[in-house]
Every structure is written in structure tokens, then in C-alpha cells.
XYZ file of C-alpha atoms in Angstrom:
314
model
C -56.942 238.636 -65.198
C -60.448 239.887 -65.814
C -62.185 240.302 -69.143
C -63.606 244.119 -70.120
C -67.027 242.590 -69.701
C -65.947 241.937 -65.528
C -65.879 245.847 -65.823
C -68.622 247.229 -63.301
C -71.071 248.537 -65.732
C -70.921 252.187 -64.373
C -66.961 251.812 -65.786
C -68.281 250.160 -69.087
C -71.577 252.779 -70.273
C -70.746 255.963 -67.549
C -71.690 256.781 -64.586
C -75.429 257.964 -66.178
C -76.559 254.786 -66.301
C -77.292 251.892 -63.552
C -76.542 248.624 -65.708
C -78.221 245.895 -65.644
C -79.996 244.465 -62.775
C -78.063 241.957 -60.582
C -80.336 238.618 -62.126
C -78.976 240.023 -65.935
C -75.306 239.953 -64.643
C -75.516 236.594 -63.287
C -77.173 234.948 -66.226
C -74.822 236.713 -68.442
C -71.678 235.541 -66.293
C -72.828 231.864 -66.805
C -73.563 232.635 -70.303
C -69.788 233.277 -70.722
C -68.332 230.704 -68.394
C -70.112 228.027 -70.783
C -68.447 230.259 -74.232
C -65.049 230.067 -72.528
C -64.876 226.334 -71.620
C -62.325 224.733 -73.487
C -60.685 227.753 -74.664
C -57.248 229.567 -73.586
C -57.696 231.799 -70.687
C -58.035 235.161 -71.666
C -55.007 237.396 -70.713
C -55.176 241.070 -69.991
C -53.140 242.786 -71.808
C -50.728 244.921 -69.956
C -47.777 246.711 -71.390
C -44.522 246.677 -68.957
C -40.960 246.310 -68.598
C -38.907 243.114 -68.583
C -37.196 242.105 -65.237
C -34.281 241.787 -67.641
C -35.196 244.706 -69.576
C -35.211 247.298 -66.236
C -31.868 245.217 -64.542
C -29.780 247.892 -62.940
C -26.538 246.635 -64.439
C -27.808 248.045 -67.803
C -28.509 251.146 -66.223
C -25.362 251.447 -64.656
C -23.710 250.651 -68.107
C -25.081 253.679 -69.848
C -24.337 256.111 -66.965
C -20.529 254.677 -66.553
C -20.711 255.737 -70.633
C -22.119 259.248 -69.616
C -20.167 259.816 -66.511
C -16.891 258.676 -68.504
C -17.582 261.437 -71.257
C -18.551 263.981 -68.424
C -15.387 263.608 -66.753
C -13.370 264.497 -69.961
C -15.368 267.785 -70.097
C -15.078 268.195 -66.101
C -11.592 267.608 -66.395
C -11.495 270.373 -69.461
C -12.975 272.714 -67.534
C -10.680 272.522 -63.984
C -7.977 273.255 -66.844
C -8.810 276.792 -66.796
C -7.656 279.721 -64.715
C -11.129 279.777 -63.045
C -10.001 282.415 -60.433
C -8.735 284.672 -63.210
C -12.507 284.787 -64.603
C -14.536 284.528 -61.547
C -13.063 288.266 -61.080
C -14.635 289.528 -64.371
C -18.174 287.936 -63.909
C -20.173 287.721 -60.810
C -21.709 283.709 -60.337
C -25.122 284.710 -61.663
C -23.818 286.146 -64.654
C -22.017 283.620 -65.731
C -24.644 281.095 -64.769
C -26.935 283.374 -67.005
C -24.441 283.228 -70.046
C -24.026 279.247 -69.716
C -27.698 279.027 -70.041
C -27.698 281.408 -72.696
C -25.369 279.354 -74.613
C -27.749 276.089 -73.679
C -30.374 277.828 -74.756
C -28.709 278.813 -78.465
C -27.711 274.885 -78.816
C -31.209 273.490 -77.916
C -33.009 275.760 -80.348
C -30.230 275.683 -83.111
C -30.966 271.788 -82.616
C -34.519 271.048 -82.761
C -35.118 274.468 -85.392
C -32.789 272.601 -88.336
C -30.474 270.373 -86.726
C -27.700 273.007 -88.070
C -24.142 273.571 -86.084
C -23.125 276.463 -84.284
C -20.431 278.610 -85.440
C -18.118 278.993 -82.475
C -18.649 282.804 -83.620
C -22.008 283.268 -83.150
C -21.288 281.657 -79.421
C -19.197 284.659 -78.940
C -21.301 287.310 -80.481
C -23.911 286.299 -77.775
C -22.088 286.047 -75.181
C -20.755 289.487 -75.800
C -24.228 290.972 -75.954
C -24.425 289.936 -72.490
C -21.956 291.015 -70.727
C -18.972 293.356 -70.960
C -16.699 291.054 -70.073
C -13.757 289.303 -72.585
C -12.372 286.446 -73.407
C -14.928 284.604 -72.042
C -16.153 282.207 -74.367
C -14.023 278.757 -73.904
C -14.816 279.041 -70.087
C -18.228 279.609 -70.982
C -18.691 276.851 -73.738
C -16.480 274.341 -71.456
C -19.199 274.869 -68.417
C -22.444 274.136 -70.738
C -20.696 270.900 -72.405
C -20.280 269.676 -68.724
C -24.052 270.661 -67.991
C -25.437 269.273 -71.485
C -23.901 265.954 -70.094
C -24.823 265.550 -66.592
C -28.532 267.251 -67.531
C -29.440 266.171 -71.110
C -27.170 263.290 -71.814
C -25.780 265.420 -74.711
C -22.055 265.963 -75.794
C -21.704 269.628 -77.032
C -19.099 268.610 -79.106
C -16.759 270.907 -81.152
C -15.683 270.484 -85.017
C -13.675 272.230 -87.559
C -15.880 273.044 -89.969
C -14.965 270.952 -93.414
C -14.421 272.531 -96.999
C -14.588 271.185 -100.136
C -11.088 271.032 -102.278
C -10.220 273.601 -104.013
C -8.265 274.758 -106.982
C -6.558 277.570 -109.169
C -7.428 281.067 -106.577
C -9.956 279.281 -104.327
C -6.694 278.061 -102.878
C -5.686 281.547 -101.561
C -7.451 280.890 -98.074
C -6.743 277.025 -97.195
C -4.086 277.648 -94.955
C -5.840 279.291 -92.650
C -7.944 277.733 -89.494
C -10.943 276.321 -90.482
C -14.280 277.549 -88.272
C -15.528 276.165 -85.179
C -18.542 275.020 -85.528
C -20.771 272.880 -81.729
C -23.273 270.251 -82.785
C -25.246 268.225 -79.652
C -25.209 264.846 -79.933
C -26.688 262.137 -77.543
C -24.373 259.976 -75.324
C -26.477 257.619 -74.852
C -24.795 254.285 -76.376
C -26.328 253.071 -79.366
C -28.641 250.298 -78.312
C -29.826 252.887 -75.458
C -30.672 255.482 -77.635
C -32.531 252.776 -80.505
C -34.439 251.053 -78.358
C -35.403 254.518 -76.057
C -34.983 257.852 -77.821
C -35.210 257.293 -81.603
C -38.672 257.578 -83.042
C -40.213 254.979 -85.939
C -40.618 258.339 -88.344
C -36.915 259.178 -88.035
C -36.087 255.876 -89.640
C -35.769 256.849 -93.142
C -34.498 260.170 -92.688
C -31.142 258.348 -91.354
C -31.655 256.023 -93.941
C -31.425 258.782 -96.416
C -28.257 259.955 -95.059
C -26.342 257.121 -94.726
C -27.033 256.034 -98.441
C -26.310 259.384 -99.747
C -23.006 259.360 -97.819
C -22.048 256.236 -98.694
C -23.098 256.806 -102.639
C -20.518 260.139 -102.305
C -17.884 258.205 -99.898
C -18.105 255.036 -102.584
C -17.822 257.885 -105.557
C -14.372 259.129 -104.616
C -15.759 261.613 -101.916
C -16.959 264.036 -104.496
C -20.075 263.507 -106.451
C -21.807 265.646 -109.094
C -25.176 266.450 -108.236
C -26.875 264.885 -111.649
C -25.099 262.086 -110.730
C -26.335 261.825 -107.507
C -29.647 262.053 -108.309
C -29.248 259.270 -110.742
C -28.962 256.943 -108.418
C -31.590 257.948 -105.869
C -33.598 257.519 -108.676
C -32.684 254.503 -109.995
C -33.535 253.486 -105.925
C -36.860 254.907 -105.979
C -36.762 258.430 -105.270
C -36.857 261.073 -107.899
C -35.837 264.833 -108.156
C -39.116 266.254 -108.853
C -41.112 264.100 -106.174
C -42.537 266.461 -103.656
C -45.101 264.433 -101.868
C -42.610 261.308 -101.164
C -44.326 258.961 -98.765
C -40.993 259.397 -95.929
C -39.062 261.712 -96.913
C -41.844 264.651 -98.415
C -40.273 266.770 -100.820
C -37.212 265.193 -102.314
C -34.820 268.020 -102.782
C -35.614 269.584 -99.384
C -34.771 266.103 -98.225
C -31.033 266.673 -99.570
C -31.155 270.406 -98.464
C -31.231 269.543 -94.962
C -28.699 267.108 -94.772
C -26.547 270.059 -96.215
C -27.552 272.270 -93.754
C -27.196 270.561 -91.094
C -23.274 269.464 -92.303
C -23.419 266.164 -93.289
C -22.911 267.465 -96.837
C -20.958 270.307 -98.823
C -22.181 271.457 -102.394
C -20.060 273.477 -103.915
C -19.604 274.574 -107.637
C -18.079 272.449 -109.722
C -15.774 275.001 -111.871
C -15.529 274.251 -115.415
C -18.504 271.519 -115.308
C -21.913 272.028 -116.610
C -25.192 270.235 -115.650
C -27.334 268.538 -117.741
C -29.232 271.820 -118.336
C -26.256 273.621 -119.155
C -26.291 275.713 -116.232
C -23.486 275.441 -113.571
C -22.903 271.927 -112.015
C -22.493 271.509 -108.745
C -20.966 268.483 -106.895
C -21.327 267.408 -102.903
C -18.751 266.037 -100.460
C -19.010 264.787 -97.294
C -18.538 267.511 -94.531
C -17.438 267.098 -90.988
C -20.938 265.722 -89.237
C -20.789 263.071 -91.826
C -17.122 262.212 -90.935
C -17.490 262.884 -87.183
C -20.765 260.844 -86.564
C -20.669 257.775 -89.853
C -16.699 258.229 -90.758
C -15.206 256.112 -93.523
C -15.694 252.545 -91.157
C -19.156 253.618 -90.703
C -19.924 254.028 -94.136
C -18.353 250.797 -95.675
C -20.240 248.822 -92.637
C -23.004 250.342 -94.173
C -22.452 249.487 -97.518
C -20.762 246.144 -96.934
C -24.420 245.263 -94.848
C -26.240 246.119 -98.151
C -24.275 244.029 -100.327
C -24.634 240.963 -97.918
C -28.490 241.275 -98.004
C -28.191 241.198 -101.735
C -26.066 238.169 -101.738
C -29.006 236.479 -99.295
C -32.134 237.774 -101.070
C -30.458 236.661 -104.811
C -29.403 232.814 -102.897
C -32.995 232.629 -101.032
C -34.518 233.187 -105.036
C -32.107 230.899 -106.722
């Protein structure tokens, strides 16, 4: 390996100037040998992968994992009656609409991380084209290309609601929304040690406690409440400049948009203000992506590195 100072000098000052004359070099070269005897050899420092790190077999792993979950969806979409809708939409129209869809997802995503309501994927694809009763054909071709293309599942939920009494019950019976979220399927090692940036860290972190403080609460917790124990952690209502997370109740706001929480009014409750009190549950991103085994993992992971930082001080 060869030092910075083995640099030609053009490299080292620019092509503007000559360098030193050839006498200078040498007497500076022995210079340095002499400095350098007895010490380690100086190592360049070069930034590459592992042999282990690049083996194919890992590779391999993650695209069985992708190829496995793109089969599901290929195998969804050979379930329709394709030659019933190939006669109501020409091959570049409906290649148009499936990228119109993509299109809807990929902003949707990366504008606030909020779901799709399976509605609004049918409102646009009507203002498209003429044609009806599109939409599952349309919505089962873009999963299939999210996977093989992005490595993302399109995936479908029924979008959660909070419990309700008295006459909120009136409309529980029927079918909850559809809502399409993207999610990576990239296996979870994959995506930690490739896709997931240092600055995302405590935004998950964030989430996970929140969800666990509401799961460990009963799955509903008042919204004072909540904030008493973010504070007690650290983070208060009224911070706006937090060092991670910036303002702290736009913080929570996006976790509700984006459906990992419900608030709702809490009827007959007031907050400490004596305004209206609201409460949060845990809605279906929460449940689909963490679920309940996700969430005492979490929590049970806590509690361990409690028990080992109070026995490493005693």
C-alpha cells in the first residue's frame, strides 16, 4: 500500500504546479523511510466487501424470500379471467393503469408513509379509462411488478377501528375499508444491514415504544396518559426542537397517519384541561407489521437490559 505522500505531486497540489524537484523527493523519501522504521506498516485504507459478506448463497437466500412472495401474487393473478378483461382494455392501457397505480403507491409512500384506500385505487383508475370492474386485475398486476422490480409487497389490509359503544355501534357490521401499504421483502437482516438509514433509528424506536406502552395498557390508552410516560422517558409534549424526533407531537401525528395508531374520542372522558379526551389504539400497520409477539419481544428485550444494567451496578 502506498502512503498519500507516494502521491505524484501533480495528484497532491494540482496540476498548476510542478512539485518539487527530483533531489527534494529523494531526500524526503529517505527522510520517511528512517520515521517509519520500527513502526507498523501503514495500511491504505480501502472500504470493500467481505468474501463472506458478497457469498452468493446469501444472495440467493434473499431472492428465494422474494421469488417465494412473488409467486403468491403471480399465482393471484393467473386466478383471474384474464381473457374476459384483455377484451375491455387494449395491452397499453392497462400497462398505463398498472403504472398509474405504481405511481399512486410510490408517492403515497415516500409523501407520508400513509395507506391507500382501495377507493381511491379505483377512483383513478376510473379517470383513466372507461372500462369497469377493473381494479383487482389491476392492483393484482402492480403487486406482482412491485415485487419482481422494487422488492416491495403491495400488501392489502382492512382498515382497523377503534371499539365502539352506545350509536357508534350502528355501522360495525359492515366491511371494514381496504386500505395497500408497500412494504420491503427484503428479510430483516437484508434490509438492516442494506436499506435502513442511521436517522431512521429512532423514528422506529418511537413506534415500537408507543405501541408497546398502548399494547401493555390494555390496547387503549388515553392520550394524557400517554404522554406521561414519554415524558417520564425523556420526551415531552411541548418539545418542538427534540434532538431525533423534532417536534414531539408531529412525531405522534405521523405514526397516526400513517396507521400504526387510531385516536379517537374518548366519550364521556375529559382531559386534563377539561376539554374532550381522546385515547389511541393500535391500528392495523401496527398489528400487521409489530403484532402482539412483536411487541412483547420488544418489551420483554427492555426488561432484560434492565435486569443487566441494575446486576452490572450492584
Amino acid at each position: 500500500p502506498r502512503d498519500a505522500d507516494d502521491a505524484p505531486a501533480d495528484g497532491r497540489r494540482g496540476r498548476a504546479s510542478a512539485g518539487p524537484s527530483g533531489s527534494a523527493l529523494d531526500a524526503k523519501a529517505v527522510k520517511r523511510e528512517k520515521s517509519q522504521k520500527g513502526k507498523a506498516p501503514v495500511v491504505e485504507a480501502v472500504i470493500e466487501l467481505d468474501e463472506e459478506e458478497d457469498d452468493d448463497e446469501f444472495n440467493e437466500q434473499n431472492d428465494a424470500d422474494i421469488a417465494q412472495m412473488t409467486q403468491a401474487y403471480q399465482t393471484q393473478l393467473d386466478s383471474f379471467d384474464a381473457a374476459a378483461v384483455i377484451t375491455r382494455v387494449s395491452a397499453e392501457e392497462r400497462d398505463a393503469l398498472v403504472a398509474e397505480v405504481m405511481r399512486l403507491m410510490l408517492f403515497s409512500q415516500y409523501r407520508d408513509g400513509a395507506p391507500v384506500l382501495r377507493a381511491d385505487v379505483s377512483k383513478l383508475i376510473s379517470s383513466h379509462s372507461n372500462a369497469r370492474g377493473l381494479t383487482s386485475w389491476i392492483v393484482a398486476q402492480a403487486q406482482v411488478k412491485f415485487m419482481s422490480i422494487f422488492g416491495y409487497e403491495m400488501k392489502e389490509l382492512s382498515r382497523a377501528t377503534a371499539k365502539k359503544t352506545g350509536a357508534a355501534r350502528h355501522n360495525l357490521d359492515a366491511d371494514p375499508p381496504k386500505v395497500y401499504v408497500l412494504k420491503s421483502a427484503l428479510p430483516a437482516a437484508a434490509r438492516q444491514r442494506w436499506v435502513d438509514r442511521p436517522e431512521d433509528h429512532a423514528a422506529r424506536g418511537f413506534c415500537m415504544t408507543v405501541c408497546a406502552l398502548v399494547h401493555m395498557s390494555g390496547g387503549t390508552l388515553p392520550e394524557d396518559r400517554l404522554w406521561q410516560h414519554l415524558e417520564a422517558m425523556g420526551l415531552r409534549r411541548d418539545d418542538e426542537a427534540h434532538p431525533k424526533l423534532g417536534d414531539a407531537k408531529a412525531a405522534l401525528a405521523r405514526l397516526i397517519k400513517k396507521r400504526y395508531l387510531i385516536r379517537e374520542k374518548l366519550h364521556g372522558a375529559t382531559n386534563e384541561a377539561g376539554g374532550d379526551a381522546y385515547g389511541v389504539t393500535l391500528a392495523e400497520r401496527a398489528k400487521d407489521e409489530i403484532g402482539v409477539d412483536g411487541v412483547e419481544k420488544f418489551v420483554a428485550g427492555i426488561m432484560r437490559g434492565a435486569e443487566d444494567g441494575r446486576d452490572a451496578g450492584d
